[in-house]
Short mmCIF file of C-alpha atoms and ligand atoms in Angstrom, two decimals:
data_model
loop_
_atom_site.label_atom_id
_atom_site.label_comp_id
_atom_site.label_asym_id
_atom_site.label_seq_id
_atom_site.Cartn_x
_atom_site.Cartn_y
_atom_site.Cartn_z
CA MET A 259 -31.34 -12.20 8.70
CA GLU A 260 -28.17 -12.76 10.59
CA TYR A 261 -27.35 -11.65 14.11
CA VAL A 262 -24.14 -9.71 13.38
CA TYR A 263 -25.98 -7.74 10.66
CA GLU A 264 -29.10 -7.20 12.76
CA LYS A 265 -27.18 -6.09 15.80
CA LEU A 266 -25.09 -3.70 13.72
CA ILE A 267 -27.99 -2.13 11.91
CA ILE A 268 -30.41 -1.78 14.82
CA ASP A 269 -29.23 1.66 15.99
CA TYR A 270 -27.54 2.83 12.81
CA ASP A 271 -27.85 6.54 12.14
CA LYS A 272 -28.72 6.77 8.43
CA ASN A 273 -27.50 10.39 8.41
CA LEU A 274 -24.00 8.93 8.30
CA ASP A 275 -24.72 7.65 4.79
CA HIS A 276 -23.28 10.46 2.68
CA HIS A 277 -20.54 11.00 0.06
CA GLY A 278 -21.27 7.47 -1.23
CA VAL A 279 -20.50 5.74 2.08
CA ASN A 280 -23.12 3.13 2.95
CA GLY A 281 -23.63 1.62 6.41
CA VAL A 282 -25.82 -1.24 5.22
CA ARG A 283 -23.12 -2.39 2.79
CA LEU A 284 -20.46 -2.37 5.49
CA ALA A 285 -22.77 -4.18 7.94
CA ASN A 286 -23.56 -6.83 5.32
CA ARG A 287 -19.88 -7.41 4.63
CA LEU A 288 -18.83 -7.57 8.29
CA SER A 289 -21.68 -10.04 8.75
CA ALA A 290 -20.75 -12.17 5.72
CA LEU A 291 -17.14 -12.44 6.94
CA SER A 292 -18.30 -13.31 10.46
CA LYS A 293 -19.87 -16.52 9.12
CA ILE A 294 -16.51 -17.90 7.99
CA GLY A 295 -15.08 -19.98 10.82
CA ARG A 296 -18.00 -19.17 13.16
CA THR A 297 -17.58 -20.90 16.54
CA VAL A 298 -20.30 -22.32 18.81
CA ASP A 299 -19.87 -19.24 21.02
CA GLY A 300 -20.61 -16.98 18.04
CA GLY A 301 -16.96 -16.00 17.69
CA SER A 302 -14.62 -16.44 14.77
CA ASN A 303 -11.91 -19.01 14.26
CA ARG A 304 -9.75 -18.10 11.28
CA ILE A 305 -6.21 -18.99 12.20
CA GLY A 306 -3.44 -17.72 9.91
CA PHE A 307 -2.76 -20.12 6.98
CA SER A 308 -6.03 -22.00 7.62
CA GLU A 309 -8.81 -22.85 5.14
CA GLU A 310 -10.98 -20.30 6.94
CA GLU A 311 -8.48 -17.47 6.48
CA LYS A 312 -8.24 -18.45 2.82
CA LYS A 313 -12.04 -18.42 2.40
CA ALA A 314 -12.25 -14.98 4.01
CA LYS A 315 -9.53 -13.67 1.71
CA TYR A 316 -11.32 -15.04 -1.34
CA LEU A 317 -14.59 -13.41 -0.37
CA ILE A 318 -12.80 -10.08 -0.15
CA LYS A 319 -11.05 -10.79 -3.42
CA LYS A 320 -14.47 -11.23 -5.01
CA TRP A 321 -15.67 -7.89 -3.59
CA MET A 322 -12.49 -6.23 -4.86
CA ASP A 323 -13.14 -7.71 -8.33
CA ASP A 324 -16.75 -6.49 -8.23
CA ALA A 325 -15.52 -3.00 -7.27
CA GLY A 326 -13.36 -2.95 -10.41
CA LEU A 327 -10.00 -3.11 -8.64
CA ILE A 328 -6.92 -4.73 -10.14
CA VAL A 329 -6.65 -7.76 -7.86
CA SER A 330 -3.56 -9.83 -7.19
CA VAL A 331 -2.20 -12.23 -4.58
CA ASP A 332 1.48 -11.93 -3.71
CA GLY A 333 3.95 -14.63 -2.64
CA ALA A 334 2.94 -14.25 1.01
CA GLY A 335 -0.73 -14.78 0.19
CA ASN A 336 -1.50 -11.09 0.78
CA VAL A 337 -4.55 -10.10 -1.28
CA ILE A 338 -4.07 -6.74 -2.97
CA GLY A 339 -6.70 -4.63 -4.71
CA ARG A 340 -5.41 -1.61 -6.61
CA LEU A 341 -7.33 1.38 -7.88
CA GLU A 342 -5.36 3.39 -10.39
CA GLY A 343 -5.22 7.07 -9.53
CA LYS A 344 -5.27 10.00 -11.94
CA ASN A 345 -1.52 10.07 -11.62
CA PRO A 346 -0.44 6.43 -11.33
CA ASN A 347 3.25 7.32 -11.41
CA LEU A 348 3.03 8.95 -7.99
CA PRO A 349 3.75 6.70 -4.97
CA ALA A 350 0.47 5.08 -3.91
CA ILE A 351 -1.48 5.13 -0.63
CA PHE A 352 -1.90 1.73 1.02
CA SER A 353 -4.56 0.77 3.53
CA GLY A 354 -5.68 -2.52 5.01
CA SER A 355 -5.44 -4.99 7.84
CA HIS A 356 -5.91 -8.74 8.33
CA VAL A 357 -8.75 -11.29 8.30
CA ASP A 358 -7.16 -14.03 10.40
CA SER A 359 -8.28 -14.24 14.02
CA VAL A 360 -7.15 -15.79 17.27
CA PRO A 361 -8.98 -19.02 18.17
CA ASN A 362 -12.55 -18.03 19.13
CA GLY A 363 -11.87 -14.35 18.46
CA GLY A 364 -14.24 -11.60 17.40
CA HIS A 365 -15.55 -10.15 14.13
CA PHE A 366 -13.91 -6.71 14.07
CA ASP A 367 -10.21 -7.14 14.87
CA GLY A 368 -8.77 -7.10 11.35
CA PRO A 369 -11.87 -7.30 9.09
CA LEU A 370 -12.91 -3.74 9.95
CA GLY A 371 -9.63 -2.31 8.62
CA VAL A 372 -9.93 -4.20 5.34
CA LEU A 373 -13.63 -3.43 4.84
CA ALA A 374 -13.24 0.25 5.79
CA ALA A 375 -10.68 0.65 2.99
CA LEU A 376 -12.99 -1.20 0.60
CA GLU A 377 -15.91 1.02 1.61
CA VAL A 378 -13.82 4.07 0.68
CA VAL A 379 -13.42 2.66 -2.83
CA GLU A 380 -17.15 1.83 -3.04
CA ALA A 381 -17.97 5.39 -2.01
CA TRP A 382 -15.68 6.80 -4.70
CA LYS A 383 -17.29 4.49 -7.23
CA GLU A 384 -20.74 5.82 -6.34
CA THR A 385 -19.72 9.45 -6.58
CA GLY A 386 -17.43 9.09 -9.60
CA TYR A 387 -14.41 10.30 -7.63
CA ILE A 388 -10.95 9.28 -8.82
CA PRO A 389 -8.09 9.86 -6.37
CA GLU A 390 -4.93 11.63 -7.46
CA ARG A 391 -2.70 8.76 -6.34
CA SER A 392 -3.36 5.08 -6.76
CA PHE A 393 -4.91 3.38 -3.73
CA GLU A 394 -4.14 -0.20 -2.71
CA ILE A 395 -6.15 -2.24 -0.25
CA ILE A 396 -4.15 -5.00 1.42
CA VAL A 397 -5.41 -8.09 3.23
CA PHE A 398 -2.33 -9.15 5.16
CA THR A 399 -1.66 -12.84 5.83
CA ASP A 400 -1.41 -14.17 9.40
CA GLU A 401 -1.25 -11.06 11.54
CA GLU A 402 -2.13 -12.82 14.79
CA GLY A 403 0.54 -15.53 14.71
CA THR A 404 -1.66 -18.09 16.46
CA ARG A 405 -0.17 -21.18 14.86
CA PHE A 406 3.45 -20.11 14.84
CA ASN A 407 5.00 -17.59 17.15
CA GLY A 408 5.22 -14.07 15.91
CA GLY A 409 2.57 -13.38 13.29
CA LEU A 410 2.66 -10.26 11.08
CA ILE A 411 3.92 -12.51 8.30
CA GLY A 412 2.11 -10.73 5.46
CA SER A 413 3.30 -7.23 6.34
CA MET A 414 6.82 -8.42 7.16
CA SER A 415 7.02 -10.09 3.75
CA MET A 416 5.84 -6.94 2.02
CA VAL A 417 8.59 -4.80 3.55
CA GLY A 418 11.26 -7.48 3.25
CA GLU A 419 11.60 -8.28 6.96
CA VAL A 420 11.03 -12.05 6.82
CA LYS A 421 14.11 -14.09 7.58
CA LYS A 422 14.25 -17.58 6.12
CA GLU A 423 16.60 -18.87 8.81
CA VAL A 424 14.27 -17.74 11.62
CA LEU A 425 11.00 -18.95 10.11
CA GLN A 426 11.91 -22.27 8.55
CA ASP A 427 12.77 -23.87 11.90
CA GLN A 428 9.42 -23.00 13.46
CA VAL A 429 7.14 -25.92 14.32
CA ASP A 430 3.48 -25.78 15.40
CA ILE A 431 2.06 -27.75 18.36
CA TYR A 432 1.45 -30.75 16.07
CA GLY A 433 5.08 -30.83 14.97
CA VAL A 434 4.29 -29.47 11.50
CA THR A 435 6.97 -27.12 10.20
CA PHE A 436 6.26 -23.61 8.95
CA GLU A 437 7.56 -24.61 5.53
CA GLU A 438 5.12 -27.54 5.29
CA VAL A 439 2.20 -25.30 6.25
CA LEU A 440 3.20 -22.83 3.55
CA GLY A 441 3.47 -25.69 1.06
CA ASN A 442 -0.07 -26.85 1.87
CA ILE A 443 -1.48 -23.53 0.65
CA GLY A 444 0.80 -23.21 -2.35
CA LEU A 445 3.35 -20.87 -0.78
CA SER A 446 7.01 -21.35 0.13
CA MET A 447 9.82 -19.61 1.97
CA ASP A 448 11.03 -18.31 -1.37
CA SER A 449 7.59 -17.03 -2.35
CA LEU A 450 7.44 -15.09 0.95
CA LEU A 451 10.69 -13.40 0.02
CA SER A 452 9.28 -12.55 -3.41
CA ALA A 453 6.45 -10.54 -1.82
CA LYS A 454 8.78 -7.65 -1.00
CA ARG A 455 7.55 -4.44 -2.62
CA ASP A 456 9.54 -1.49 -3.86
CA LEU A 457 8.84 0.77 -0.89
CA SER A 458 9.65 3.93 -2.82
CA ASN A 459 6.35 3.32 -4.65
CA ILE A 460 4.37 3.67 -1.41
CA ALA A 461 3.65 7.18 -0.05
CA ALA A 462 1.86 6.09 3.12
CA PHE A 463 0.11 3.25 4.90
CA VAL A 464 -2.98 3.81 7.01
CA GLU A 465 -4.78 1.19 9.09
CA VAL A 466 -8.21 1.37 10.70
CA HIS A 467 -8.43 -0.99 13.68
CA ILE A 468 -10.56 -1.46 16.77
CA GLU A 469 -9.00 0.00 19.92
CA GLN A 470 -9.13 -3.22 22.01
CA GLY A 471 -9.18 -0.98 25.09
CA LYS A 472 -11.61 1.37 26.87
CA ARG A 473 -10.13 4.83 26.39
CA LEU A 474 -12.41 5.92 23.52
CA GLU A 475 -15.48 4.44 25.16
CA LYS A 476 -14.77 6.26 28.43
CA ALA A 477 -14.34 9.52 26.50
CA GLY A 478 -17.48 8.85 24.41
CA ILE A 479 -15.58 9.44 21.16
CA PRO A 480 -15.98 7.20 18.07
CA VAL A 481 -12.42 7.22 16.70
CA GLY A 482 -8.97 8.23 17.89
CA ILE A 483 -5.54 9.05 16.51
CA VAL A 484 -2.88 6.52 17.43
CA THR A 485 0.29 8.26 18.64
CA GLY A 486 2.55 5.24 18.55
CA ILE A 487 2.65 1.49 18.67
CA ALA A 488 4.28 0.09 21.76
CA GLY A 489 7.14 -2.34 21.41
CA PRO A 490 7.39 -5.03 24.08
CA SER A 491 10.42 -6.10 26.05
CA TRP A 492 10.01 -9.44 27.79
CA LEU A 493 12.05 -10.32 30.83
CA GLU A 494 12.28 -13.76 32.36
CA MET A 495 13.27 -13.58 36.04
CA ASN A 496 14.35 -16.37 38.31
CA PHE A 497 14.15 -15.85 42.08
CA THR A 498 16.06 -18.55 44.01
CA GLY A 499 15.82 -19.00 47.76
CA ILE A 500 15.81 -22.16 49.85
CA ALA A 501 12.91 -24.60 50.00
CA GLY A 502 12.14 -25.82 53.51
CA HIS A 503 9.49 -27.33 55.72
CA ALA A 504 6.66 -24.89 56.32
CA GLY A 505 6.23 -26.21 59.86
CA ASN A 506 9.81 -26.47 61.07
CA THR A 507 11.42 -23.30 59.63
CA PRO A 508 11.01 -20.23 61.84
CA MET A 509 9.78 -17.06 60.12
CA ASP A 510 13.04 -15.21 60.69
CA ASP A 511 15.15 -17.97 59.17
CA ARG A 512 13.63 -18.27 55.71
CA LYS A 513 14.73 -17.55 52.16
CA ASP A 514 11.28 -17.55 50.61
CA ALA A 515 11.49 -16.89 46.88
CA LEU A 516 7.75 -16.25 46.59
CA VAL A 517 7.75 -13.54 49.27
CA ALA A 518 10.47 -11.66 47.37
CA ALA A 519 8.71 -12.21 44.04
CA SER A 520 5.39 -11.00 45.48
CA GLN A 521 6.98 -7.84 46.84
CA PHE A 522 8.50 -7.27 43.40
CA ILE A 523 5.17 -7.77 41.61
CA ALA A 524 3.38 -5.37 43.96
CA GLU A 525 6.05 -2.65 43.66
CA LEU A 526 6.34 -3.07 39.88
CA THR A 527 2.94 -1.45 39.38
CA SER A 528 4.18 1.98 40.48
CA LEU A 529 7.19 2.03 38.12
CA PRO A 530 5.68 2.69 34.62
CA LYS A 531 4.31 6.13 35.54
CA GLN A 532 7.82 7.17 36.59
CA VAL A 533 8.93 7.03 32.93
CA SER A 534 5.84 8.06 30.93
CA GLN A 535 2.05 8.29 30.76
CA THR A 536 1.85 5.48 28.22
CA ALA A 537 4.24 2.88 29.68
CA VAL A 538 2.89 -0.37 31.12
CA ALA A 539 4.36 -3.46 32.79
CA THR A 540 2.75 -6.80 33.54
CA VAL A 541 3.72 -10.00 35.29
CA GLY A 542 1.61 -12.55 33.44
CA LYS A 543 3.23 -15.89 34.20
CA LEU A 544 4.43 -17.31 37.47
CA TYR A 545 5.95 -20.69 38.24
CA VAL A 546 6.39 -21.61 41.88
CA HIS A 547 8.66 -24.50 42.89
CA PRO A 548 8.18 -26.93 44.38
CA ASN A 549 4.58 -25.62 44.65
CA GLY A 550 3.60 -27.66 47.69
CA VAL A 551 1.12 -26.73 50.43
CA ASN A 552 3.64 -27.26 53.24
CA VAL A 553 6.84 -26.23 51.47
CA ILE A 554 8.50 -22.82 51.57
CA PRO A 555 8.89 -21.82 47.89
CA GLY A 556 12.53 -22.30 46.93
CA GLN A 557 12.22 -20.89 43.43
CA VAL A 558 9.95 -18.57 41.47
CA LYS A 559 10.21 -17.96 37.76
CA LEU A 560 8.19 -15.12 36.33
CA THR A 561 7.83 -13.10 33.15
CA VAL A 562 7.52 -9.33 32.81
CA ASP A 563 6.01 -7.73 29.69
CA ILE A 564 7.15 -4.09 29.44
CA ARG A 565 5.84 -1.67 26.80
CA ASP A 566 5.87 1.92 25.74
CA ILE A 567 5.54 3.81 22.46
CA HIS A 568 8.96 5.47 22.87
CA GLU A 569 12.10 3.40 22.88
CA LYS A 570 13.91 5.61 25.40
CA SER A 571 11.26 5.47 28.11
CA ARG A 572 10.58 1.77 27.44
CA ASN A 573 14.27 1.01 27.96
CA GLU A 574 14.35 3.22 31.05
CA LEU A 575 11.48 1.20 32.47
CA VAL A 576 13.26 -2.09 31.73
CA ASN A 577 16.24 -0.81 33.75
CA LEU A 578 14.07 0.43 36.62
CA ILE A 579 12.37 -2.95 36.83
CA ILE A 580 15.66 -4.85 36.92
CA GLU A 581 16.98 -2.47 39.63
CA LYS A 582 13.84 -2.96 41.68
CA ALA A 583 14.08 -6.77 41.48
CA THR A 584 17.78 -6.66 42.35
CA SER A 585 17.29 -4.54 45.46
CA ILE A 586 14.32 -6.57 46.71
CA CYS A 587 16.28 -9.79 46.25
CA MET A 588 19.28 -8.38 48.08
CA ASN A 589 17.14 -7.36 51.05
CA ASN A 590 15.52 -10.81 51.14
CA HIS A 591 18.75 -12.80 50.61
CA ILE A 592 17.36 -14.22 47.40
CA LYS A 593 19.46 -14.90 44.31
CA LEU A 594 18.19 -13.18 41.16
CA GLU A 595 18.89 -14.19 37.58
CA TRP A 596 17.21 -12.51 34.62
CA LYS A 597 17.34 -12.46 30.84
CA GLU A 598 15.58 -10.49 28.14
CA THR A 599 13.81 -12.93 25.80
CA LEU A 600 12.22 -10.40 23.43
CA ARG A 601 12.87 -6.81 22.45
CA VAL A 602 10.80 -5.16 19.74
CA ASP A 603 11.36 -1.50 19.00
CA PRO A 604 8.29 0.72 19.46
CA VAL A 605 7.06 2.61 16.40
CA PRO A 606 6.09 6.21 17.17
CA ILE A 607 3.65 7.64 14.60
CA LYS A 608 5.12 10.72 12.94
CA GLU A 609 3.46 14.00 13.86
CA VAL A 610 2.79 14.89 10.21
CA MET A 611 0.79 11.66 9.91
CA GLN A 612 -1.13 12.37 13.12
CA ASP A 613 -1.85 15.89 11.83
CA ARG A 614 -3.22 14.53 8.57
CA LEU A 615 -5.59 12.29 10.52
CA LEU A 616 -6.47 15.24 12.76
CA LYS A 617 -7.59 17.27 9.73
CA ALA A 618 -9.73 14.36 8.54
CA ILE A 619 -11.25 14.03 12.02
CA LEU A 620 -12.02 17.73 12.32
CA ALA A 621 -13.54 17.73 8.83
CA ASN A 622 -15.99 15.14 10.12
CA GLN A 623 -16.87 17.18 13.23
CA ILE A 624 -15.35 14.61 15.57
CA GLU A 625 -13.59 15.68 18.75
CA PRO A 626 -9.87 14.84 18.45
CA PHE A 627 -8.60 12.16 20.81
CA TYR A 628 -5.07 10.77 20.96
CA LEU A 629 -4.10 7.37 22.32
CA PRO A 630 -1.26 4.85 22.16
CA SER A 631 -1.53 1.31 20.86
CA GLY A 632 -0.35 -1.26 23.36
CA ALA A 633 -0.57 -4.11 20.87
CA GLY A 634 1.38 -4.74 17.67
CA HIS A 635 -0.32 -4.33 14.28
CA ASP A 636 0.56 -4.52 10.59
CA ALA A 637 0.89 -0.70 10.78
CA MET A 638 3.79 -1.23 13.18
CA ILE A 639 5.70 -3.24 10.57
CA MET A 640 4.83 -0.89 7.71
CA GLY A 641 5.63 2.13 9.92
CA ARG A 642 9.23 1.03 10.32
CA HIS A 643 9.76 1.61 6.60
CA ILE A 644 7.20 4.10 5.28
CA PRO A 645 5.07 6.89 6.81
CA ALA A 646 2.20 5.16 8.61
CA ALA A 647 -0.94 6.30 10.40
CA MET A 648 -3.41 4.41 12.50
CA LEU A 649 -7.01 5.18 13.40
CA PHE A 650 -8.61 3.40 16.34
CA VAL A 651 -12.36 2.73 16.54
CA GLN A 652 -14.19 2.53 19.85
CA SER A 653 -14.46 -1.03 21.25
CA LYS A 654 -17.41 -1.97 23.46
CA ASP A 655 -16.15 -2.56 27.02
CA GLY A 656 -12.63 -2.75 25.59
CA ILE A 657 -13.19 -6.46 24.90
CA SER A 658 -11.17 -8.09 22.14
CA HIS A 659 -9.86 -11.49 21.05
CA ASN A 660 -13.21 -12.73 22.29
CA PRO A 661 -16.60 -13.47 20.64
CA LEU A 662 -18.00 -10.47 22.57
CA GLU A 663 -15.72 -8.05 20.70
CA TRP A 664 -17.97 -5.31 19.28
CA SER A 665 -17.93 -1.86 17.70
CA SER A 666 -21.07 0.05 16.73
CA LEU A 667 -21.78 0.56 13.04
CA ASN A 668 -22.02 4.32 13.67
CA ASP A 669 -18.43 4.35 14.93
CA CYS A 670 -17.22 2.06 12.13
CA ILE A 671 -18.79 4.31 9.48
CA GLN A 672 -17.32 7.44 11.06
CA ALA A 673 -13.94 5.72 10.71
CA VAL A 674 -14.67 5.15 7.00
CA HIS A 675 -15.39 8.87 6.52
CA VAL A 676 -12.18 9.83 8.31
CA LEU A 677 -10.16 7.30 6.32
CA LYS A 678 -11.70 8.54 3.07
CA HIS A 679 -10.87 12.15 3.88
CA PHE A 680 -7.33 11.14 4.90
CA VAL A 681 -6.65 9.30 1.63
CA GLU A 682 -8.18 12.11 -0.45
CA SER A 683 -5.80 14.57 1.22
CA TYR A 684 -2.84 13.16 -0.74
ZN1 ZN B 888 -5.71 -6.96 14.58
#
């Protein structure tokens, strides 16, 4: 027996096994995947484009074959398993996620979304159910973007968002180019471009994913409806004062860049709630120059990560933050320079898609709970082009990207039932 399996199964409520859904099967599969790229800490190490990611994809490919799906691998390395519906000419429903991880990540971020979709097909197989529309399960390549900046390569390829000129110049920390890495696993820039699907053949995309936060756990609810996926704006700010001797410069004759930056960081925390309930802002990086014990800081460079699920309020917050920094710097006689280094548009989830999930949740006697996604997902990319929905599953202690990442099998299986009901509603 294996610890991921044992820990999953220990408090499993067998009453959740109905309509062909089987908790033991899902636990076995989560456990089998967790062994690929297992780290000494018990985490998973399956970087995008690695041997480990490939092994995980092939294991799923085998399960798709066994389930009788039509299995293919596209030019981006996305593994696709298709079940023909009663009416295969209708646009299909897509569901899936990724199996790559961050270095020393967990066993649920990604795999759960893929295996939940597969469990829906297994359940249909057991009960003889054939959906009206065709159903495709997708294992997206390199969602996390650990080796090269960005990630989301599989989903971006599928919707035709990859740009050759942007990607081909990327180099990893060893100096290996993106194109070489693709070549090593039999892909190329051109094959990525070939992975674009005719989007008019897709009716909807739905992704099950762990929450990676504590909202559901605090509410004691297994799954929640994602209302939107936040798009980040990154600001780089440069506070310039005058460095001086810490002993010989009187307190009233200083231009201390760190004092101004600190005031900014402290006041920043009260700004997001002025624009919306879901907005957030974080200073995550700070460089102090010259960074000496007895030197007044002459320069501080910092980054601000600003997110919300609505573009308007996110942009409002960006402006508020720049105004705040400007006024603090003026009062402290500090020079401020700033630039925006990243701007990704948020993807609100359409109300009709949220309502469809709501019906599936109510049908399973689960209390409805709505929450935003602060992190990007494949559903964010798909949602820019086709109707998308996202279902979050409770995460223990909100921990993610960490070997301790955990979701109970009861909650995972409830997500399968909701997903199944959602797909059957088309
Ligand atoms: Zn993920």
